[in-house]
């Protein structure tokens, strides 16, 4: 029907089943993610400030098939996972042929709903050598945002390039002996 089912719940709202127009929802979700406030207009003209929460996707197509809308209380901090957006080009990758490793992809934070960032930028141009690393404590988070994971957690680094021998060794399957196989406590001889 061009709509997806959803549930509205949270502060000051009893759980209510709703449906939203699929294309409009998908566009809004792409633009805001699950960390930006949106205004949900209900039947009768009432509006509710919500976060998109717990979106279920169709396994084959990837399109949303169900969503939760969480009504927030504007004067109380909430916890959220904010995606990291990696920007720039690492000199260690470009000049030294290193491999960029993104260890953390989102940051768990606490903030008032109005202070929730859509994303947090990670400038990887700071990775000039193979020894350089970017830590959580190095990230520029907006005022009013408290990071809930350890500041010493590595966010990104550059690994040394691998030789052809190292890559070949990684692709080699491990040798397994099938001479003696133990099945549910019984030892049997393989043929």
Tab-separated table of C-alpha atoms in Angstrom:
chain	number	residue	atom	x	y	z
A	1	UNK	CA	0.000	0.000	0.000
A	2	UNK	CA	3.052	2.280	0.028
A	3	UNK	CA	3.031	2.524	3.823
A	4	UNK	CA	5.032	0.867	6.578
A	5	UNK	CA	3.749	0.036	10.062
A	6	UNK	CA	5.331	1.769	13.035
A	7	UNK	CA	4.899	2.224	16.763
A	8	UNK	CA	4.946	5.559	18.588
A	9	UNK	CA	5.970	5.320	22.253
A	10	UNK	CA	8.007	7.178	24.862
A	11	UNK	CA	7.607	10.186	27.131
A	12	UNK	CA	3.988	11.264	27.561
A	13	UNK	CA	2.687	8.856	24.921
A	14	UNK	CA	0.983	5.533	25.377
A	15	UNK	CA	2.216	3.024	22.761
A	16	UNK	CA	0.277	3.651	19.577
A	17	UNK	CA	0.326	1.788	16.256
A	18	UNK	CA	0.777	4.159	13.313
A	19	UNK	CA	1.652	3.890	9.648
A	20	UNK	CA	3.801	6.197	7.576
A	21	UNK	CA	4.235	6.729	3.868
A	22	UNK	CA	7.193	4.522	2.878
A	23	UNK	CA	8.998	6.898	0.483
A	24	UNK	CA	8.731	9.894	2.803
A	25	UNK	CA	9.945	7.795	5.731
A	26	UNK	CA	12.904	6.387	3.812
A	27	UNK	CA	13.968	9.870	2.624
A	28	UNK	CA	13.689	11.305	6.142
A	29	UNK	CA	15.522	8.356	7.673
A	30	UNK	CA	18.377	8.676	5.139
A	31	UNK	CA	18.742	12.383	5.939
A	32	UNK	CA	18.357	12.236	9.728
A	33	UNK	CA	19.376	8.744	10.763
A	34	UNK	CA	18.427	7.621	14.246
A	35	UNK	CA	20.018	10.519	16.091
A	36	UNK	CA	18.218	13.609	14.828
A	37	UNK	CA	14.908	14.889	16.103
A	38	UNK	CA	12.002	14.935	13.685
A	39	UNK	CA	8.455	16.177	14.006
A	40	UNK	CA	5.867	13.462	13.465
A	41	UNK	CA	2.468	14.785	12.425
A	42	UNK	CA	-0.369	12.628	13.681
A	43	UNK	CA	-3.980	12.432	12.530
A	44	UNK	CA	-5.894	15.438	13.756
A	45	UNK	CA	-2.888	17.751	13.306
A	46	UNK	CA	-1.092	16.944	16.567
A	47	UNK	CA	2.710	16.910	16.319
A	48	UNK	CA	5.150	14.876	18.353
A	49	UNK	CA	8.937	15.369	18.547
A	50	UNK	CA	10.526	11.943	18.086
A	51	UNK	CA	13.635	10.004	17.188
A	52	UNK	CA	13.481	7.235	14.608
A	53	UNK	CA	14.352	4.111	16.542
A	54	UNK	CA	14.824	0.401	15.721
A	55	UNK	CA	14.170	0.263	11.993
A	56	UNK	CA	13.608	-3.259	10.666
A	57	UNK	CA	14.604	-3.943	7.062
A	58	UNK	CA	13.488	-6.472	4.505
A	59	UNK	CA	16.212	-9.122	4.424
A	60	UNK	CA	16.311	-9.362	0.628
A	61	UNK	CA	15.626	-5.817	-0.540
A	62	UNK	CA	16.984	-3.800	2.393
A	63	UNK	CA	14.041	-1.423	2.469
A	64	UNK	CA	12.409	-0.525	5.816
A	65	UNK	CA	9.440	-2.699	6.805
A	66	UNK	CA	8.824	-1.430	10.369
A	67	UNK	CA	9.993	1.431	12.579
A	68	UNK	CA	9.652	2.728	16.092
A	69	UNK	CA	9.230	6.415	16.868
A	70	UNK	CA	10.515	7.315	20.316
A	71	UNK	CA	8.934	10.427	21.842
A	72	UNK	CA	11.603	12.249	23.849
A	73	UNK	CA	11.512	14.528	26.830
A	74	UNK	CA	13.418	17.642	25.778
A	75	UNK	CA	14.760	18.455	29.268
A	76	UNK	CA	16.309	15.010	29.985
A	77	UNK	CA	19.489	13.601	28.449
A	78	UNK	CA	19.198	10.456	26.366
A	79	UNK	CA	21.771	7.946	25.209
A	80	UNK	CA	22.306	7.313	21.524
A	81	UNK	CA	24.787	5.745	19.120
A	82	UNK	CA	26.020	8.378	16.683
A	83	UNK	CA	27.645	7.259	13.411
A	84	UNK	CA	31.204	8.369	12.667
A	85	UNK	CA	31.857	10.002	9.296
A	86	UNK	CA	35.455	9.539	8.144
A	87	UNK	CA	36.717	12.504	6.096
A	88	UNK	CA	39.924	13.382	4.311
A	89	UNK	CA	42.691	11.173	3.023
A	90	UNK	CA	45.337	9.547	5.209
A	91	UNK	CA	48.892	10.312	4.086
A	92	UNK	CA	49.976	6.895	5.425
A	93	UNK	CA	47.566	5.247	2.967
A	94	UNK	CA	48.313	7.480	-0.001
A	95	UNK	CA	52.109	7.739	0.256
A	96	UNK	CA	53.078	4.628	2.228
A	97	UNK	CA	50.537	2.167	0.794
A	98	UNK	CA	49.074	1.397	4.222
A	99	UNK	CA	45.634	-0.050	4.878
A	100	UNK	CA	43.098	2.153	6.706
A	101	UNK	CA	41.434	0.280	9.568
A	102	UNK	CA	38.254	1.780	11.028
A	103	UNK	CA	37.965	0.227	14.479
A	104	UNK	CA	34.913	2.163	15.709
A	105	UNK	CA	31.992	3.055	13.432
A	106	UNK	CA	29.692	4.766	15.932
A	107	UNK	CA	30.057	6.537	19.247
A	108	UNK	CA	27.836	5.966	22.255
A	109	UNK	CA	26.942	9.361	23.735
A	110	UNK	CA	24.584	11.072	26.190
A	111	UNK	CA	23.055	14.475	25.484
A	112	UNK	CA	19.864	16.480	25.591
A	113	UNK	CA	17.743	15.671	22.523
A	114	UNK	CA	18.349	19.150	21.058
A	115	UNK	CA	22.131	18.597	21.266
A	116	UNK	CA	22.254	15.207	19.522
A	117	UNK	CA	24.562	15.408	16.501
A	118	UNK	CA	23.565	13.660	13.280
A	119	UNK	CA	27.142	12.369	12.906
A	120	UNK	CA	30.607	12.955	14.318
A	121	UNK	CA	33.410	13.723	11.887
A	122	UNK	CA	36.747	11.887	12.047
A	123	UNK	CA	39.530	13.682	10.151
A	124	UNK	CA	41.840	10.895	8.959
A	125	UNK	CA	44.391	13.334	7.474
A	126	UNK	CA	46.047	13.106	10.921
A	127	UNK	CA	47.234	9.600	9.998
A	128	UNK	CA	50.588	10.545	8.438
A	129	UNK	CA	52.705	7.548	9.519
A	130	UNK	CA	52.014	3.859	10.135
A	131	UNK	CA	52.347	4.483	13.886
A	132	UNK	CA	49.680	7.231	14.043
A	133	UNK	CA	46.304	6.442	15.577
A	134	UNK	CA	43.126	8.398	16.223
A	135	UNK	CA	41.569	7.869	19.656
A	136	UNK	CA	38.076	8.658	20.944
A	137	UNK	CA	39.601	11.485	23.048
A	138	UNK	CA	40.879	13.096	19.794
A	139	UNK	CA	37.388	13.513	18.323
A	140	UNK	CA	35.715	16.918	18.272
A	141	UNK	CA	32.325	16.407	19.905
A	142	UNK	CA	29.827	19.259	20.184
A	143	UNK	CA	29.192	21.067	23.457
A	144	UNK	CA	26.664	19.335	25.664
A	145	UNK	CA	27.610	15.871	24.382
A	146	UNK	CA	29.139	13.347	26.783
A	147	UNK	CA	31.008	10.406	25.246
A	148	UNK	CA	30.244	7.147	27.049
A	149	UNK	CA	33.144	5.000	25.827
A	150	UNK	CA	36.763	5.082	26.967
A	151	UNK	CA	38.782	7.981	25.523
A	152	UNK	CA	41.740	5.631	24.966
A	153	UNK	CA	39.711	3.482	22.528
A	154	UNK	CA	41.299	3.518	19.058
A	155	UNK	CA	38.955	4.835	16.360
A	156	UNK	CA	41.194	4.484	13.285
A	157	UNK	CA	44.737	3.488	12.376
A	158	UNK	CA	46.785	2.515	9.342
A	159	UNK	CA	48.310	-0.960	9.062
A	160	UNK	CA	51.504	-1.625	7.140
A	161	UNK	CA	50.960	-2.991	3.638
A	162	UNK	CA	51.123	-6.771	3.365
A	163	UNK	CA	53.509	-8.651	1.112
A	164	UNK	CA	52.274	-11.132	-1.476
A	165	UNK	CA	53.561	-13.978	0.730
A	166	UNK	CA	51.537	-12.705	3.712
A	167	UNK	CA	48.402	-12.396	1.582
A	168	UNK	CA	48.912	-15.897	0.152
A	169	UNK	CA	49.381	-17.331	3.652
A	170	UNK	CA	46.108	-15.712	4.739
A	171	UNK	CA	44.264	-17.326	1.815
A	172	UNK	CA	45.672	-20.832	2.459
A	173	UNK	CA	43.153	-23.073	4.197
A	174	UNK	CA	44.388	-24.723	7.355
A	175	UNK	CA	45.250	-28.405	6.992
A	176	UNK	CA	43.016	-30.671	9.035
A	177	UNK	CA	43.639	-34.337	9.717
A	178	UNK	CA	40.559	-36.504	9.286
A	179	UNK	CA	42.293	-39.601	10.577
A	180	UNK	CA	40.539	-39.711	13.928
A	181	UNK	CA	37.123	-38.084	14.192
A	182	UNK	CA	35.258	-37.955	17.454
A	183	UNK	CA	31.473	-37.984	17.075
A	184	UNK	CA	29.336	-37.427	20.155
A	185	UNK	CA	31.803	-39.063	22.479
A	186	UNK	CA	32.540	-42.035	20.169
A	187	UNK	CA	35.849	-42.289	18.440
A	188	UNK	CA	35.562	-43.551	14.870
A	189	UNK	CA	38.100	-44.134	12.167
A	190	UNK	CA	37.593	-42.024	9.010
A	191	UNK	CA	37.698	-43.861	5.695
